Short mmCIF file of C-alpha atoms in Angstrom, two decimals:
data_model
loop_
_atom_site.label_atom_id
_atom_site.label_comp_id
_atom_site.label_asym_id
_atom_site.label_seq_id
_atom_site.Cartn_x
_atom_site.Cartn_y
_atom_site.Cartn_z
CA UNK R 153 -14.99 14.80 -3.59
CA UNK R 154 -15.86 17.78 -1.38
CA UNK R 155 -19.54 18.45 -2.21
CA UNK R 156 -19.35 22.25 -2.35
CA UNK R 157 -16.46 22.26 -4.92
CA UNK R 158 -17.23 24.62 -7.79
CA UNK R 159 -16.37 24.12 -11.42
CA UNK R 160 -13.99 27.07 -11.28
CA UNK R 161 -12.13 25.54 -8.34
CA UNK R 162 -11.86 22.17 -10.06
CA UNK R 163 -10.34 23.47 -13.28
CA UNK R 164 -8.07 25.93 -11.44
CA UNK R 165 -6.87 23.08 -9.22
CA UNK R 166 -5.99 21.08 -12.31
CA UNK R 167 -4.28 24.00 -14.01
CA UNK R 168 -2.09 24.75 -11.02
CA UNK R 169 -1.14 21.08 -10.44
CA UNK R 170 -0.09 20.81 -14.07
CA UNK R 171 1.97 24.03 -13.95
CA UNK R 172 3.58 23.18 -10.63
CA UNK R 173 4.94 19.86 -11.79
CA UNK R 174 2.81 17.35 -9.93
CA UNK R 175 2.69 13.88 -11.54
CA UNK R 176 -1.02 12.98 -11.32
CA UNK R 177 -4.46 14.34 -10.76
CA UNK R 178 -6.51 11.68 -8.90
CA UNK R 179 -10.30 11.45 -8.60
CA UNK R 180 -12.34 9.32 -6.19
CA UNK R 181 -15.79 7.97 -6.87
CA UNK R 182 -19.19 7.52 -5.22
CA UNK R 183 -22.66 7.51 -6.73
CA UNK R 184 -24.72 8.26 -3.60
CA UNK R 185 -22.80 11.42 -2.63
CA UNK R 186 -22.48 15.04 -3.73
CA UNK R 187 -19.19 14.64 -5.61
CA UNK R 188 -18.53 15.08 -9.33
CA UNK R 189 -18.38 11.95 -11.46
CA UNK R 190 -14.67 11.13 -11.79
CA UNK R 191 -14.66 10.73 -15.58
CA UNK R 192 -16.51 13.98 -16.03
CA UNK R 193 -14.10 15.73 -13.60
CA UNK R 194 -11.06 14.35 -15.46
CA UNK R 195 -12.46 15.37 -18.81
CA UNK R 196 -12.71 18.94 -17.48
CA UNK R 197 -9.15 18.67 -16.18
CA UNK R 198 -7.92 17.37 -19.53
CA UNK R 199 -9.14 20.56 -21.22
CA UNK R 200 -6.95 22.85 -19.08
CA UNK R 201 -3.79 20.74 -18.66
CA UNK R 202 -1.02 19.59 -20.95
CA UNK R 203 1.21 16.97 -19.31
CA UNK R 204 -0.14 15.72 -15.93
CA UNK R 205 -1.61 12.20 -15.72
CA UNK R 206 -5.37 11.95 -15.17
CA UNK R 207 -6.27 9.04 -12.91
CA UNK R 208 -9.41 7.60 -11.35
CA UNK R 209 -8.07 6.50 -7.97
CA UNK R 210 -10.47 4.82 -7.99
CA UNK R 211 -13.62 4.47 -10.08
CA UNK R 212 -16.24 2.01 -8.75
CA UNK R 213 -16.76 0.31 -12.09
CA UNK R 214 -19.40 -2.47 -11.48
CA UNK R 215 -22.32 -0.15 -10.63
CA UNK R 216 -21.97 1.22 -14.18
CA UNK R 217 -24.09 -1.29 -16.06
CA UNK R 218 -23.32 -0.16 -19.63
CA UNK R 219 -19.80 -1.39 -20.21
CA UNK R 220 -19.54 -0.18 -23.81
CA UNK R 221 -20.45 3.38 -22.73
CA UNK R 222 -17.79 3.36 -19.99
CA UNK R 223 -15.23 2.06 -22.45
CA UNK R 224 -16.09 4.87 -24.89
CA UNK R 225 -15.90 7.50 -22.16
CA UNK R 226 -12.51 6.31 -20.95
CA UNK R 227 -11.16 6.06 -24.52
CA UNK R 228 -12.45 9.60 -25.26
CA UNK R 229 -10.64 11.09 -22.26
CA UNK R 230 -7.48 9.16 -23.13
CA UNK R 231 -7.49 10.41 -26.71
CA UNK R 232 -8.46 13.99 -25.90
CA UNK R 233 -5.70 14.18 -23.38
CA UNK R 234 -3.00 12.60 -25.56
CA UNK R 235 -2.84 9.34 -23.71
CA UNK R 236 -2.76 10.65 -20.10
CA UNK R 237 -5.59 8.56 -18.60
CA UNK R 238 -5.01 5.95 -15.92
CA UNK R 239 -8.30 4.12 -15.35
CA UNK R 240 -8.17 2.94 -11.74
CA UNK R 241 -11.05 0.67 -10.83
CA UNK R 242 -12.30 -1.31 -7.86
CA UNK R 243 -15.30 -3.46 -6.97
CA UNK R 244 -16.55 -0.96 -4.38
CA UNK R 245 -17.64 -1.30 -0.80
CA UNK R 246 -20.98 0.54 -0.46
CA UNK R 247 -24.14 -1.37 -1.33
CA UNK R 248 -26.22 1.82 -1.79
CA UNK R 249 -24.18 2.81 -4.86
CA UNK R 250 -25.37 -0.41 -6.49
CA UNK R 251 -28.94 -0.52 -5.13
CA UNK R 252 -29.81 2.91 -6.49
CA UNK R 253 -28.61 1.89 -9.95
CA UNK R 254 -30.24 -1.52 -10.04
CA UNK R 255 -26.92 -3.43 -10.21
CA UNK R 256 -25.79 -6.38 -8.12
CA UNK R 257 -23.59 -5.66 -5.10
CA UNK R 258 -23.01 -9.32 -4.35
CA UNK R 259 -21.62 -10.05 -7.83
CA UNK R 260 -19.58 -6.89 -8.11
CA UNK R 261 -16.21 -8.64 -8.25
CA UNK R 262 -17.27 -10.93 -11.09
CA UNK R 263 -18.86 -7.94 -12.85
CA UNK R 264 -15.57 -5.97 -12.65
CA UNK R 265 -13.58 -8.90 -14.15
CA UNK R 266 -16.10 -9.19 -17.01
CA UNK R 267 -16.02 -5.38 -17.57
CA UNK R 268 -12.19 -5.36 -17.87
CA UNK R 269 -12.23 -8.12 -20.47
CA UNK R 270 -14.97 -6.40 -22.53
CA UNK R 271 -13.40 -2.97 -22.37
CA UNK R 272 -9.98 -4.29 -23.38
CA UNK R 273 -11.63 -5.99 -26.37
CA UNK R 274 -13.41 -2.78 -27.31
CA UNK R 275 -10.23 -0.70 -27.09
CA UNK R 276 -8.44 -3.30 -29.27
CA UNK R 277 -10.99 -2.69 -32.00
CA UNK R 278 -13.11 -5.85 -31.74
CA UNK R 279 -16.66 -5.11 -32.86
CA UNK R 280 -18.51 -8.44 -33.23
CA UNK R 281 -19.75 -7.96 -36.76
CA UNK R 282 -20.87 -4.30 -36.33
CA UNK R 283 -20.24 -1.84 -39.14
CA UNK R 284 -17.63 -0.03 -37.04
CA UNK R 285 -15.81 -0.63 -33.76
CA UNK R 286 -16.70 1.42 -30.70
CA UNK R 287 -14.31 4.31 -30.88
CA UNK R 288 -12.32 6.38 -30.48
CA UNK R 289 -9.11 4.37 -30.38
CA UNK R 290 -7.33 5.22 -27.08
CA UNK R 291 -3.73 6.39 -27.17
CA UNK R 292 -2.38 4.59 -24.12
CA UNK R 293 -4.61 1.59 -23.70
CA UNK R 294 -5.74 3.24 -21.34
CA UNK R 295 -3.40 2.18 -18.57
CA UNK R 296 -5.30 0.26 -15.90
CA UNK R 297 -4.93 0.29 -12.10
CA UNK R 298 -6.88 -1.65 -9.50
CA UNK R 299 -7.71 -0.64 -5.94
CA UNK R 300 -8.36 -2.83 -2.93
CA UNK R 301 -6.64 -4.97 -0.37
CA UNK R 302 -8.37 -8.36 -0.85
CA UNK R 303 -6.66 -11.23 -2.63
CA UNK R 304 -9.03 -10.76 -5.60
CA UNK R 305 -8.16 -7.07 -5.90
CA UNK R 306 -4.43 -7.70 -5.67
CA UNK R 307 -4.66 -10.51 -8.27
CA UNK R 308 -6.47 -8.16 -10.67
CA UNK R 309 -3.63 -5.68 -10.34
CA UNK R 310 -1.13 -8.41 -11.05
CA UNK R 311 -3.04 -9.73 -14.09
CA UNK R 312 -4.07 -6.50 -15.82
CA UNK R 313 -2.67 -3.58 -13.91
CA UNK R 314 -0.23 -0.83 -14.76
CA UNK R 315 -0.82 0.08 -11.11
CA UNK R 316 -2.22 -0.99 -7.78
CA UNK R 317 -3.98 1.60 -5.52
CA UNK R 318 -3.94 1.18 -1.79
CA UNK R 319 -5.66 3.32 0.82
CA UNK R 320 -3.20 5.06 3.11
CA UNK R 321 -3.78 3.88 6.64
CA UNK R 322 -0.08 4.36 7.43
CA UNK R 323 3.36 3.67 5.93
CA UNK R 324 3.62 0.66 8.31
CA UNK R 325 0.29 -0.56 7.04
CA UNK R 326 1.52 -0.26 3.46
CA UNK R 327 4.57 -2.40 4.30
CA UNK R 328 2.27 -5.18 5.54
CA UNK R 329 -0.01 -4.84 2.48
CA UNK R 330 2.95 -4.96 0.13
CA UNK R 331 4.28 -8.14 1.73
CA UNK R 332 0.89 -9.78 1.08
CA UNK R 333 0.66 -8.29 -2.44
CA UNK R 334 4.10 -9.50 -3.44
CA UNK R 335 3.39 -12.98 -2.17
CA UNK R 336 0.19 -12.95 -4.24
CA UNK R 337 1.90 -11.68 -7.37
CA UNK R 338 4.73 -14.22 -7.03
CA UNK R 339 2.21 -17.00 -6.82
CA UNK R 340 0.61 -15.68 -10.02
CA UNK R 341 3.95 -15.66 -11.79
CA UNK R 342 3.98 -11.83 -12.08
CA UNK R 343 7.50 -10.71 -13.08
CA UNK R 344 6.92 -6.98 -13.27
CA UNK R 345 5.19 -5.48 -10.26
CA UNK R 346 2.42 -2.94 -10.81
CA UNK R 347 3.15 0.65 -9.89
CA UNK R 348 2.25 1.16 -6.22
CA UNK R 349 -0.03 4.15 -5.58
CA UNK R 350 -1.33 5.19 -2.18
CA UNK R 351 -4.09 7.68 -1.39
CA UNK R 352 -4.09 9.78 1.79
CA UNK R 353 -6.26 12.75 2.88
CA UNK R 354 -4.87 16.16 3.66
CA UNK R 355 -5.64 19.83 4.28
CA UNK R 356 -3.17 22.60 5.03
CA UNK R 357 -3.52 26.11 6.49
CA UNK R 358 -4.92 27.66 9.60
CA UNK R 359 -8.36 26.13 9.04
CA UNK R 360 -7.12 22.61 8.12
CA UNK R 361 -8.81 20.93 11.13
CA UNK R 362 -12.18 22.48 10.25
CA UNK R 363 -12.08 21.27 6.62
CA UNK R 364 -10.84 17.79 7.54
CA UNK R 365 -13.58 17.21 10.12
CA UNK R 366 -16.36 18.75 7.96
CA UNK R 367 -15.59 16.55 4.95
CA UNK R 368 -14.37 13.27 6.40
CA UNK R 369 -16.87 13.03 9.25
CA UNK R 370 -19.62 13.53 6.70
CA UNK R 371 -18.21 11.26 4.04
CA UNK R 372 -17.59 8.38 6.50
CA UNK R 373 -20.65 9.03 8.71
CA UNK R 374 -22.07 5.66 7.74
CA UNK R 375 -19.26 3.99 9.65
CA UNK R 376 -20.26 5.75 12.91
CA UNK R 377 -18.79 8.78 14.66
CA UNK R 378 -15.90 6.89 16.30
CA UNK R 379 -14.54 5.38 13.12
CA UNK R 380 -15.15 8.55 11.10
CA UNK R 381 -13.33 10.48 13.76
CA UNK R 382 -10.38 8.09 13.55
CA UNK R 383 -10.10 8.59 9.79
CA UNK R 384 -10.26 12.38 10.26
CA UNK R 385 -7.56 12.16 12.89
CA UNK R 386 -5.28 10.38 10.42
CA UNK R 387 -5.49 13.14 7.78
CA UNK R 388 -2.40 15.27 7.30
CA UNK R 389 -2.86 18.81 8.57
CA UNK R 390 0.57 20.42 8.83
CA UNK R 391 3.50 20.87 6.49
CA UNK R 392 5.74 18.73 8.67
CA UNK R 393 3.21 15.89 8.68
CA UNK R 394 2.97 15.95 4.90
CA UNK R 395 6.78 16.02 4.42
CA UNK R 396 7.36 13.26 6.93
CA UNK R 397 4.57 11.09 5.43
CA UNK R 398 5.94 11.51 1.88
CA UNK R 399 9.31 10.28 3.04
CA UNK R 400 7.90 7.38 5.11
CA UNK R 401 5.64 6.10 2.31
CA UNK R 402 8.53 6.22 -0.17
CA UNK R 403 10.66 4.19 2.24
CA UNK R 404 7.79 1.70 2.64
CA UNK R 405 7.69 1.05 -1.16
CA UNK R 406 5.13 3.58 -2.42
CA UNK R 407 5.86 4.74 -5.98
CA UNK R 408 3.34 7.58 -5.97
CA UNK R 409 1.37 9.23 -3.20
CA UNK R 410 -1.97 10.71 -4.24
CA UNK R 411 -2.97 13.32 -1.63
CA UNK R 412 -6.76 13.75 -1.56
CA UNK R 413 -7.88 17.24 -0.43
CA UNK R 414 -10.46 17.93 2.20
CA UNK R 415 -10.49 21.61 1.21
CA UNK R 416 -11.30 22.39 -2.47
CA UNK R 417 -9.55 25.83 -2.46
CA UNK R 418 -6.87 25.76 -5.24
CA UNK R 419 -4.48 27.48 -2.83
CA UNK R 420 -4.12 23.98 -1.31
CA UNK R 421 -2.14 23.05 -4.47
CA UNK R 422 0.33 25.87 -3.83
CA UNK R 423 0.71 24.92 -0.17
CA UNK R 424 1.35 21.29 -1.15
CA UNK R 425 3.92 22.35 -3.76
CA UNK R 426 5.75 24.32 -1.10
CA UNK R 427 5.99 21.25 1.11
CA UNK R 428 7.01 19.02 -1.78
CA UNK R 429 9.88 21.38 -2.50
CA UNK R 430 11.34 20.74 0.96
CA UNK R 431 10.50 17.04 1.27
#
């Protein structure tokens, strides 16, 4: 998501994460920002990796008006990568992403539900009398995950999700969210819980504070300096903070922690691997 990230940095990051044994490469999404599109970024990552999962954590699906094209893009990444795509989606929370694309912000939840149904039908080969289905046929489905803390978001994860993606306010916050999520899933009759993924920002090294403040205070500037500063203060900036947070999230019920970098330097992967080896 860091706007100045180069193509070389992105593919080297993916290559190192794959070689060092990490489980997943995650990609966030915004339209009105200087980030790479998450599907394009993961397609680049797929070309230089062999085993690591490729996940949108998350993609804001409803501002993408052409559902068939999104379904084809996702299926293409899944097939090219040998079934490694996890398509994480949410309804989104920024109206400007929708306004600039001429899509409805107010109806985004309904649009997401309709998109999921249509994409699943496309991936299953349904083609409504056309000469051919919209291919390619994905390898893994793709696996779906859903982000968000509202009842609607949690219900989507229970209905369709391989996974549920939560933002990482704190391990204690995750415990409260999971209590709510499990009550919601039980009321739905869900017998197998979705995989619980949490995202949390980090930067390591001597200049960690600089990178954290530069990126997060810019990215969250629309919330005002006080709230943006609070988010930046919660980012992990030392090896001990990362190790402690990994352990605390695991104890709170997190299955997989996706650490989102504030510094695009691929050396951040090596620093994280060093911490993981001691956590």
